[in-house]
Coordinates of C-alpha atoms in Angstrom, one line a residue:
M647 CA 166.0 83.2 112.9
D648 CA 165.8 87.0 113.2
G649 CA 164.4 88.3 116.4
G650 CA 166.4 86.0 118.7
I651 CA 163.6 83.7 119.8
S652 CA 164.2 82.3 123.3
S653 CA 164.6 78.5 123.6
L654 CA 161.8 78.7 126.2
T655 CA 159.4 80.3 123.7
P656 CA 157.7 78.0 121.2
E657 CA 158.6 78.8 117.7
K658 CA 155.9 80.0 115.4
L659 CA 155.4 80.1 111.7
T660 CA 156.3 83.5 110.3
S661 CA 157.0 85.1 106.9
D662 CA 160.7 84.5 107.6
T663 CA 160.4 80.7 108.3
D664 CA 162.3 78.6 105.8
P665 CA 161.6 74.8 105.2
E666 CA 164.2 73.7 107.7
E667 CA 162.8 75.9 110.4
L668 CA 159.2 74.8 109.5
A669 CA 160.3 71.2 110.0
R670 CA 161.7 72.0 113.4
I671 CA 158.5 73.8 114.4
L672 CA 156.6 70.7 113.4
G673 CA 158.8 68.5 115.5
T674 CA 160.6 66.7 112.7
S675 CA 163.3 67.2 110.0
Y676 CA 163.0 68.6 106.5
R677 CA 164.4 65.3 105.2
K678 CA 161.6 63.4 106.8
I679 CA 159.0 65.8 105.5
K680 CA 160.3 65.5 101.9
Y681 CA 160.0 61.7 102.3
F682 CA 156.2 62.0 102.4
Y683 CA 155.8 63.6 99.0
Y684 CA 158.9 62.5 97.1
D685 CA 159.2 58.9 98.1
Q686 CA 155.7 57.9 96.9
P687 CA 152.4 59.7 96.1
M688 CA 150.7 61.4 99.0
S689 CA 147.6 59.2 98.4
A690 CA 149.6 56.3 99.8
Y691 CA 149.4 58.0 103.2
Y692 CA 145.6 58.2 103.2
R693 CA 142.7 55.8 103.7
S694 CA 139.5 56.9 101.9
F695 CA 135.9 56.0 102.7
S696 CA 132.5 57.4 101.8
I697 CA 129.6 58.6 103.9
P698 CA 126.1 59.3 102.6
K699 CA 125.0 62.9 102.2
K700 CA 121.5 63.9 103.5
S701 CA 120.7 65.3 100.1
G702 CA 121.7 62.1 98.4
G703 CA 125.0 60.8 97.0
V704 CA 128.2 60.2 99.0
R705 CA 131.0 62.4 100.4
T706 CA 134.5 61.0 100.2
I707 CA 136.6 61.3 103.4
F708 CA 140.4 61.0 103.4
A709 CA 141.9 59.9 106.7
P710 CA 145.7 60.4 106.8
S711 CA 148.1 57.9 108.4
N712 CA 149.1 58.5 112.0
R713 CA 152.5 60.0 111.1
L714 CA 151.0 62.4 108.6
K715 CA 148.1 63.2 110.8
V716 CA 150.4 64.3 113.6
L717 CA 152.3 66.7 111.3
Q718 CA 149.0 68.1 109.9
A719 CA 147.6 68.6 113.4
R720 CA 150.7 70.6 114.3
L721 CA 150.5 72.5 111.0
K722 CA 146.9 73.3 111.9
V723 CA 148.0 75.0 115.1
Q724 CA 150.6 77.1 113.2
L725 CA 148.2 78.2 110.5
S726 CA 145.5 79.0 113.0
N727 CA 147.9 81.4 114.6
L728 CA 148.2 83.2 111.3
Y729 CA 144.5 83.3 110.4
L730 CA 142.3 86.1 111.7
P731 CA 138.7 84.7 111.6
S732 CA 135.9 86.6 109.9
P733 CA 132.9 87.2 112.2
C734 CA 130.8 85.7 109.4
A735 CA 132.8 82.4 109.4
K736 CA 131.0 79.9 111.7
A737 CA 132.7 76.6 111.0
F738 CA 135.8 74.9 112.4
L739 CA 136.4 77.8 114.9
K740 CA 136.3 78.0 118.7
D741 CA 132.9 79.0 120.1
T742 CA 131.2 78.6 116.7
S743 CA 128.8 75.8 115.6
I744 CA 125.8 75.2 113.4
V745 CA 123.8 76.8 116.3
S746 CA 125.7 80.1 116.2
N747 CA 125.5 80.0 112.4
A748 CA 121.7 79.6 112.6
N749 CA 121.3 82.2 115.3
A750 CA 122.2 85.0 112.9
H751 CA 119.1 84.3 110.8
I752 CA 116.2 83.9 113.3
R753 CA 112.9 85.8 112.8
K754 CA 113.7 87.0 109.3
K755 CA 111.1 87.5 106.5
F756 CA 113.3 85.6 104.0
V757 CA 116.3 83.2 104.4
F758 CA 118.4 82.5 101.3
N759 CA 120.7 79.5 101.2
L760 CA 123.2 78.3 98.7
D761 CA 126.1 75.8 98.7
L762 CA 129.5 75.9 97.1
K763 CA 130.0 73.0 94.7
D764 CA 132.9 70.6 95.5
F765 CA 134.2 72.9 98.2
F766 CA 137.3 71.1 99.4
P767 CA 138.4 69.6 96.0
T768 CA 138.1 73.0 94.5
I769 CA 140.9 74.2 96.7
S770 CA 144.0 73.0 94.8
F771 CA 147.7 72.8 95.6
A772 CA 148.4 75.9 93.5
R773 CA 145.7 77.9 95.3
V774 CA 147.0 76.9 98.8
R775 CA 150.6 77.8 97.8
G776 CA 149.4 81.1 96.2
L777 CA 147.4 81.9 99.3
L778 CA 150.3 81.5 101.7
I779 CA 152.7 83.5 99.5
S780 CA 150.3 86.4 99.1
K781 CA 149.3 89.0 101.7
P782 CA 148.6 89.0 104.6
Y783 CA 150.6 85.8 105.2
C784 CA 153.6 86.4 102.9
L785 CA 155.4 83.1 103.5
K786 CA 158.5 82.2 101.6
P787 CA 157.6 80.4 98.4
E788 CA 159.6 77.3 99.3
T789 CA 157.9 77.1 102.7
A790 CA 154.5 77.6 101.2
S791 CA 155.2 74.7 98.8
V792 CA 156.1 72.4 101.7
I793 CA 152.9 73.3 103.5
A794 CA 150.8 72.8 100.3
H795 CA 152.4 69.4 99.7
L796 CA 151.7 68.3 103.3
A797 CA 148.1 69.6 103.2
T798 CA 146.9 68.2 99.8
I799 CA 146.3 64.9 98.1
N800 CA 146.3 64.4 94.3
G801 CA 146.6 68.2 94.0
N802 CA 143.5 69.0 96.1
L803 CA 142.6 69.7 99.7
P804 CA 141.2 66.5 101.3
Q805 CA 138.1 66.5 103.5
G806 CA 139.2 64.7 106.6
A807 CA 142.7 66.0 107.2
P808 CA 143.3 68.0 110.4
C809 CA 144.6 71.1 108.6
S810 CA 142.0 71.2 105.8
P811 CA 139.4 73.2 107.8
V812 CA 141.6 76.1 108.7
I813 CA 143.1 76.3 105.2
S814 CA 139.5 76.4 103.8
N815 CA 138.7 79.3 106.1
M816 CA 141.9 81.1 105.1
M817 CA 141.0 80.5 101.5
C818 CA 137.6 82.1 102.0
S819 CA 138.8 85.2 103.9
S820 CA 138.5 87.5 101.0
L821 CA 135.2 85.8 100.0
D822 CA 133.8 86.4 103.5
R823 CA 135.0 90.0 103.4
E824 CA 133.3 90.8 100.1
L825 CA 130.1 89.0 100.8
R826 CA 129.8 90.6 104.2
A827 CA 130.2 94.0 102.5
L828 CA 127.5 93.0 100.0
A829 CA 125.2 92.1 102.8
I830 CA 125.8 95.3 104.7
K831 CA 125.1 97.3 101.6
H832 CA 121.7 95.7 101.2
R833 CA 120.8 95.5 104.9
A834 CA 121.1 91.7 105.0
N835 CA 122.8 89.2 107.3
Y836 CA 125.5 86.9 106.0
T837 CA 127.2 83.8 107.4
R838 CA 129.2 81.0 106.0
Y839 CA 129.4 77.5 107.5
A840 CA 132.1 75.8 105.4
D841 CA 130.5 75.5 102.0
D842 CA 127.0 76.6 103.2
I843 CA 126.3 80.3 102.5
T844 CA 123.3 82.0 104.0
F845 CA 121.8 85.5 103.6
S846 CA 118.7 86.6 105.5
F847 CA 116.5 89.7 105.0
Y848 CA 113.9 91.7 106.9
A849 CA 112.6 93.2 103.6
P850 CA 109.5 91.9 101.9
M851 CA 109.9 90.0 98.6
E852 CA 109.4 93.0 96.3
Y853 CA 112.4 94.7 98.0
L854 CA 114.8 91.8 98.1
P855 CA 118.1 92.9 96.6
A856 CA 118.5 91.6 93.0
D857 CA 122.3 91.7 93.4
I858 CA 122.0 88.8 95.9
V859 CA 118.8 87.0 95.0
I860 CA 116.5 87.1 91.9
V861 CA 112.8 86.2 92.4
N862 CA 111.4 87.7 89.2
T863 CA 111.8 85.4 86.3
G864 CA 110.1 87.7 83.9
T865 CA 106.8 85.8 83.7
L866 CA 106.3 84.8 87.3
T867 CA 107.4 86.2 90.6
S868 CA 107.8 83.4 93.2
H869 CA 110.3 82.7 96.0
H870 CA 110.2 79.1 95.0
L871 CA 111.9 80.0 91.7
A872 CA 114.6 82.2 93.3
T873 CA 118.1 82.1 91.9
V874 CA 121.5 83.7 92.6
G875 CA 121.9 87.4 91.9
P876 CA 124.6 88.5 89.4
E877 CA 126.7 90.4 91.9
L878 CA 126.7 87.5 94.3
L879 CA 127.6 85.0 91.5
K880 CA 130.3 87.3 90.3
I881 CA 132.0 87.5 93.7
I882 CA 131.8 83.7 94.2
S883 CA 133.1 82.9 90.8
G884 CA 135.9 85.5 91.1
K885 CA 137.2 83.7 94.2
G886 CA 137.5 80.4 92.3
F887 CA 134.3 78.7 93.6
Q888 CA 131.1 77.5 91.9
V889 CA 127.5 77.6 93.1
N890 CA 125.7 74.3 93.4
F891 CA 122.4 75.5 91.8
S892 CA 120.5 72.4 92.9
K893 CA 120.8 73.6 96.5
V894 CA 119.7 77.2 96.0
R895 CA 116.6 78.0 98.0
L896 CA 114.7 81.0 99.3
Q897 CA 112.5 80.4 102.4
R898 CA 109.7 82.6 103.5
Q899 CA 108.7 83.3 107.1
D900 CA 105.4 81.5 106.9
E901 CA 107.1 78.2 106.0
K902 CA 110.0 76.2 107.4
Q903 CA 113.2 78.2 107.4
V904 CA 116.2 75.9 107.7
V905 CA 119.8 77.0 108.2
T906 CA 122.5 74.3 108.4
G907 CA 119.8 71.8 109.3
L908 CA 118.1 73.9 112.1
L909 CA 114.9 75.7 112.1
V910 CA 115.2 79.5 112.5
N911 CA 111.6 80.8 112.2
K912 CA 111.2 81.9 115.9
K913 CA 114.3 80.5 117.5
V914 CA 117.0 78.0 116.7
N915 CA 115.4 74.6 117.0
V916 CA 115.5 71.0 115.8
E917 CA 112.9 69.8 113.3
R918 CA 110.0 67.8 114.8
R919 CA 110.4 64.9 112.5
Y920 CA 114.0 64.5 113.8
I921 CA 112.7 64.4 117.4
R922 CA 110.0 61.9 116.5
K923 CA 112.5 59.6 114.8
V924 CA 114.8 59.6 117.8
A925 CA 111.9 59.0 120.1
A926 CA 110.7 56.1 117.9
Q927 CA 114.2 54.5 117.9
I928 CA 114.5 54.7 121.7
H929 CA 111.0 53.2 122.0
S930 CA 112.0 50.4 119.7
M931 CA 115.0 49.6 121.8
M932 CA 113.0 49.7 125.0
C933 CA 110.2 47.4 123.6
I934 CA 112.1 44.7 121.7
G935 CA 115.6 45.0 123.2
L936 CA 118.9 46.2 121.8
D937 CA 119.7 43.0 119.9
A938 CA 116.5 42.9 117.9
A939 CA 116.5 46.7 117.3
N940 CA 120.1 46.5 116.0
A941 CA 119.1 43.7 113.7
I942 CA 116.4 45.9 112.2
H943 CA 118.8 48.8 112.0
K944 CA 121.4 46.7 110.2
A945 CA 118.8 45.4 107.7
N946 CA 117.6 48.9 106.9
D947 CA 121.2 50.2 106.6
P948 CA 123.7 47.5 105.7
D949 CA 126.5 50.0 105.5
A950 CA 126.0 51.3 109.1
N951 CA 129.2 51.1 111.0
T952 CA 127.7 52.0 114.4
T953 CA 125.2 50.3 116.6
L954 CA 121.7 51.8 116.9
E955 CA 122.3 52.9 120.5
G956 CA 125.5 54.6 119.4
H957 CA 123.7 56.3 116.5
V958 CA 120.9 57.5 118.9
F959 CA 123.5 58.6 121.4
G960 CA 125.0 61.0 118.8
K961 CA 121.6 62.3 117.9
L962 CA 120.7 63.0 121.5
L963 CA 124.0 65.0 122.0
F964 CA 123.0 67.0 118.9
I965 CA 119.6 67.8 120.4
K966 CA 121.3 68.8 123.6
Q967 CA 123.7 71.1 121.7
V968 CA 120.8 72.8 120.0
K969 CA 118.0 72.9 122.7
G970 CA 120.2 72.8 125.8
V971 CA 120.6 70.3 128.6
D972 CA 117.6 71.9 130.5
S973 CA 115.2 71.3 127.5
S974 CA 112.1 69.2 128.6
V975 CA 112.2 67.5 125.1
Y976 CA 115.8 66.6 125.5
R977 CA 115.4 65.5 129.1
R978 CA 112.4 63.2 128.3
L979 CA 114.4 61.5 125.5
A980 CA 117.6 61.3 127.5
M981 CA 116.0 59.8 130.6
K982 CA 114.4 57.0 128.5
F983 CA 117.7 56.4 126.7
N984 CA 119.6 56.2 129.9
Q985 CA 117.3 53.5 131.1
L986 CA 118.6 51.2 128.4
D987 CA 121.2 48.6 129.0
A988 CA 123.6 50.4 126.7
P989 CA 127.3 51.5 127.2
Y990 CA 126.3 55.1 126.3
K991 CA 124.8 57.5 128.7
V992 CA 123.9 61.1 127.9
P993 CA 124.3 63.9 130.4
L994 CA 121.4 65.3 132.4
A995 CA 121.1 68.5 134.4
K996 CA 119.8 68.6 137.9
L997 CA 116.3 70.0 138.0
E998 CA 115.8 73.0 140.3
E999 CA 112.1 72.5 140.5
F1000 CA 109.9 69.5 140.4
S1001 CA 107.3 69.8 137.7
G1002 CA 105.6 66.4 137.6
D1003 CA 106.4 62.7 137.8
A1004 CA 109.3 62.8 135.3
G1005 CA 110.1 59.1 135.8
L1006 CA 106.7 57.4 136.2
K1007 CA 106.6 56.3 132.6
H1008 CA 109.7 54.2 133.2
N1009 CA 108.2 52.3 136.1
Q1010 CA 108.0 49.0 134.3
L1011 CA 111.8 49.2 133.7
N1012 CA 112.4 50.0 137.4
I1013 CA 110.3 47.0 138.5
R1014 CA 112.7 44.7 136.7
K1015 CA 115.7 46.4 138.5
C1016 CA 114.3 46.0 142.0
W1017 CA 114.5 42.6 143.8
V1018 CA 112.8 41.0 146.8
L1019 CA 115.4 39.3 149.1
E1020 CA 114.1 36.6 151.5
N1021 CA 115.7 34.1 153.9
E1022 CA 113.1 31.4 154.8
D1023 CA 115.2 30.0 157.7
W1024 CA 115.0 33.3 159.6
G1025 CA 111.9 34.8 158.0
T1026 CA 113.5 38.0 156.8
Q1027 CA 112.6 40.2 153.8
A1028 CA 114.3 43.2 152.3
T1029 CA 114.8 45.1 149.1
G1030 CA 117.8 44.9 146.8
F1031 CA 118.5 46.7 143.5
M1032 CA 120.7 45.6 140.6
L1033 CA 123.7 47.5 139.3
E1034 CA 125.9 46.8 136.3
N1035 CA 127.5 43.4 135.8
N1036 CA 124.8 41.6 137.9
I1037 CA 126.0 43.2 141.1
M1038 CA 123.2 43.7 143.6
V1039 CA 123.1 46.2 146.5
T1040 CA 121.1 46.0 149.7
C1041 CA 121.5 46.9 153.3
A1042 CA 123.9 44.8 155.4
H1043 CA 121.3 44.4 158.1
A1044 CA 119.1 42.5 155.6
F1045 CA 121.4 39.6 156.5
N1046 CA 121.0 40.1 160.2
Y1047 CA 118.3 38.5 162.4
K1048 CA 117.7 39.7 166.0
L1049 CA 116.9 36.8 168.2
N1050 CA 113.8 37.1 170.4
E1051 CA 113.9 35.4 173.8
D1052 CA 110.1 35.4 173.9
N1053 CA 110.1 33.1 170.9
D1054 CA 110.8 29.5 171.9
S1055 CA 112.9 28.5 168.9
D1056 CA 114.9 31.7 169.1
A1057 CA 115.4 31.2 172.9
D1058 CA 116.7 27.7 172.2
Y1059 CA 119.2 29.1 169.6
M1060 CA 120.3 31.8 171.9
F1061 CA 121.0 29.3 174.7
E1062 CA 122.7 26.8 172.4
H1063 CA 125.0 29.3 170.6
N1064 CA 125.2 32.1 173.3
V1065 CA 124.3 34.8 170.8
T1066 CA 121.6 37.5 170.6
E1067 CA 121.7 37.9 166.8
V1068 CA 122.5 35.9 163.7
W1069 CA 124.4 37.0 160.6
F1070 CA 123.9 34.9 157.4
E1071 CA 125.2 35.2 153.8
E1072 CA 122.6 33.5 151.6
C1073 CA 119.1 34.4 150.5
V1074 CA 116.6 33.9 147.8
A1075 CA 116.1 36.7 145.3
Y1076 CA 113.3 37.3 142.9
R1077 CA 111.5 40.1 141.1
A1078 CA 107.9 40.9 141.8
N1079 CA 106.8 40.6 138.2
E1080 CA 108.7 37.2 137.9
R1081 CA 107.9 35.5 141.2
S1082 CA 108.2 32.0 139.7
K1083 CA 111.9 32.7 138.8
K1084 CA 113.7 32.5 142.1
Y1085 CA 117.5 32.7 142.3
A1086 CA 119.9 31.7 145.0
A1087 CA 122.0 34.7 146.0
K1088 CA 125.0 35.1 148.2
V1089 CA 127.0 38.0 149.8
L1090 CA 130.2 39.0 148.0
Y1091 CA 131.2 41.8 150.4
M1092 CA 129.6 43.3 153.5
D1093 CA 130.3 46.6 155.2
R1094 CA 128.4 46.5 158.5
H1095 CA 129.5 50.0 159.5
R1096 CA 128.1 51.6 156.3
D1097 CA 125.2 49.1 156.4
V1098 CA 125.8 48.1 152.8
A1099 CA 126.1 44.6 151.3
I1100 CA 127.1 43.6 147.8
I1101 CA 125.5 40.3 146.6
S1102 CA 125.3 38.4 143.4
I1103 CA 123.0 35.9 141.8
V1104 CA 124.4 32.3 141.9
D1105 CA 124.7 30.8 138.4
A1106 CA 123.0 33.7 136.7
D1107 CA 122.1 32.7 133.1
R1108 CA 121.5 36.2 131.8
R1109 CA 122.3 39.9 132.3
F1110 CA 119.7 41.7 134.4
E1111 CA 118.4 45.2 134.0
F1112 CA 120.3 47.6 136.3
F1113 CA 120.3 51.1 137.8
R1114 CA 123.1 53.6 137.5
L1115 CA 124.7 55.2 140.5
E1116 CA 124.7 59.0 140.4
E1117 CA 128.3 60.1 139.8
N1118 CA 128.1 63.8 139.4
L1119 CA 125.2 65.4 141.3
Q1120 CA 125.3 65.3 145.1
V1121 CA 122.0 64.9 146.8
E1122 CA 121.0 68.1 148.6
V1123 CA 118.3 69.3 151.0
G1124 CA 115.1 70.1 149.0
D1125 CA 115.8 67.6 146.2
R1126 CA 112.9 65.6 145.0
V1127 CA 113.6 61.9 145.1
S1128 CA 111.6 58.7 144.6
V1129 CA 111.9 55.7 146.9
F1130 CA 111.5 52.1 145.7
G1131 CA 111.0 49.0 147.9
F1132 CA 109.0 46.0 149.0
P1133 CA 107.5 46.8 152.5
N1134 CA 105.7 43.7 153.6
Q1135 CA 105.6 42.2 150.1
K1136 CA 102.4 40.2 149.7
P1137 CA 102.0 37.0 147.6
G1138 CA 100.5 37.8 144.3
S1139 CA 101.8 41.4 144.1
T1140 CA 103.6 42.1 140.8
D1141 CA 104.6 45.7 141.5
V1142 CA 107.2 47.6 143.5
C1143 CA 106.1 50.2 146.0
R1144 CA 107.1 53.6 144.9
F1145 CA 106.6 57.1 146.4
W1146 CA 107.9 60.6 146.0
A1147 CA 109.6 62.5 148.9
D1148 CA 111.7 65.6 149.5
V1149 CA 115.2 65.4 151.1
N1150 CA 114.8 67.3 154.4
D1151 CA 118.2 66.8 155.9
R1152 CA 121.7 65.8 155.1
Y1153 CA 124.3 64.9 157.7
V1154 CA 127.2 62.6 158.8
R1155 CA 126.4 59.8 161.1
S1156 CA 129.4 57.8 162.4
M1157 CA 131.5 59.2 159.5
I1158 CA 128.9 58.0 157.0
Q1159 CA 127.2 60.4 154.5
C1160 CA 123.5 60.1 155.2
A1161 CA 120.3 62.0 154.4
S1162 CA 116.6 61.8 155.4
I1163 CA 113.3 62.3 153.6
D1164 CA 110.0 63.8 154.7
K1165 CA 108.0 60.6 154.2
V1166 CA 107.7 57.5 156.3
M1167 CA 109.6 54.4 155.3
Y1168 CA 108.5 50.9 156.5
A1169 CA 110.0 47.5 157.1
G1170 CA 111.0 45.9 153.9
N1171 CA 112.0 49.2 152.3
S1172 CA 115.5 48.7 153.7
G1173 CA 118.0 48.2 150.9
G1174 CA 115.8 49.9 148.3
P1175 CA 117.1 52.5 145.9
V1176 CA 116.5 56.2 146.3
L1177 CA 116.5 57.9 142.8
N1178 CA 116.8 61.5 141.8
L1179 CA 114.9 63.0 138.9
N1180 CA 117.5 61.7 136.5
Q1181 CA 116.5 58.2 137.5
H1182 CA 120.0 57.6 139.0
V1183 CA 120.6 56.1 142.4
V1184 CA 121.5 58.7 145.0
G1185 CA 121.2 56.5 148.1
I1186 CA 120.1 53.2 149.7
V1187 CA 117.3 53.1 152.3
R1188 CA 118.7 52.3 155.7
R1189 CA 115.9 52.7 158.3
G1190 CA 112.4 54.0 158.6
A1191 CA 110.4 55.8 161.3
A1192 CA 107.3 53.7 161.0
G1193 CA 106.0 53.1 164.5
D1194 CA 108.7 55.3 166.1
P1195 CA 107.8 59.0 166.5
L1196 CA 111.4 59.8 167.2
G1197 CA 112.7 57.7 164.3
T1198 CA 114.5 58.9 161.1
N1199 CA 113.6 58.0 157.6
E1200 CA 117.2 57.7 156.6
F1201 CA 119.2 56.6 153.5
V1202 CA 122.9 56.2 153.0
C1203 CA 124.2 58.4 150.2
S1204 CA 125.5 56.8 147.0
S1205 CA 129.0 58.1 147.7
E1206 CA 129.2 55.4 150.4
I1207 CA 128.2 52.7 147.9
F1208 CA 131.1 53.8 145.7
K1209 CA 133.4 53.4 148.6
V1210 CA 132.1 49.9 149.4
L1211 CA 132.5 48.8 145.8
E1212 CA 136.0 50.2 145.8
D1213 CA 136.9 48.3 149.0
M1214 CA 135.3 45.1 147.6
N1215 CA 137.5 45.3 144.5
K1216 CA 140.6 45.5 146.7
V1217 CA 139.6 42.4 148.5
V1218 CA 137.9 40.2 145.9

């Protein structure tokens, strides 16, 4: 090639690139590329399926085979290097989204929306080839033909192929340029998200530009009867696209103004009914369980190819994208969702300030995750908490009994065995709200130095509700935490003791990461979980200062629990 490209410099698609060089850039040979479109129809390399549209009907998606997908992905990179994005294009580009698209239209008197009909299928083989041959790309005709062959199916651009988005944006470059000029001329804002075109105006209805939107039908003036202005229609038609007149709408400031599915009246926001539906779905899974909720979900939508929890997971990420991870609405829904026994967990931010009992509503779930551990032979009692896969965590000293020489039976045991303390590995475990269901439990692994024991239920006949260990946020001084446990658990009690506290110190004791709180912990709290405001375990209660003015209300940080679990997996 002209220019003497170094072997260390990745080759790029240019106006001088011929088909052989294009193949080399894509990491293959021209002979293999020709195989795709000469050996058999391109449709043979695609799998098609349909997804429902929100407005009704279905959208056909074409998924290319792996080999073709790799070539198209590499082609996408090369075409993206050629394409200079318009500031009005908001889809398929870095740092753009439906949120940035909607942001351009907040607090406007009128928002005007319209869709392009059959957007991707309208972009044909001939149009793609002609686009690449013409300015500013000026590719060789034979190279443009190869690209058009690789990018189209049955003569049209498929929705679902990796390079289709960038080609669609390239095809709309001149459209964006002319519509932006039209908007500037009439003091309007313009954006395009794929096939979704939006104009917004500060002007009152009587001054809306007729070139863009017509509100006067001759007999009645109403924004509900608005249609596309002649100049706007002329530009769109002149670029080879058609308006979907069933989706033309003009929205006034005193009603819901929606742009790409988001409200823009005062700020970019999610519709309330969307939030309510997500909240109802989470509530359903919490109340009747995942299996029953999924059965209802499948009955309501037989074609659903994801579980309800997976469906809600995606919706929560959408809410997070729009409202932000610090949004109280997102946080409330996310915390409830993360309490479910589901494989999906959505991210939560660390709260800088405590503004109420963020987790109290979930207390019934937490009761089922906390366990009373007793050994009748030695009269000990401690707290344990369940993790995933029926793995329970407690303090190692829960399996230790200090013999008392003032007690006759203890004194006899001390004399007979020449010991001052006893370590055992079995106990009885039960939950306070299910006291009649007692399970035998045994130690799987014990780390006496870290004071952490991993135990399991013997012959468990079910999966138990569990906490999640905090993986991302280190506990810090000043953090608000909640402590669970069973100090001196009384017969008949069906609840778990819970209180709020602030972390007042963090330190290393005997090479163990520890922290302390500003509230007193009592006997029986040992082994209980310490939760942050995200309801994730940040520590395990080790000792309390009850009855000891010099004592420390200490917990071992969750990082040590991770280390114990890792050591256990090496041994077991």
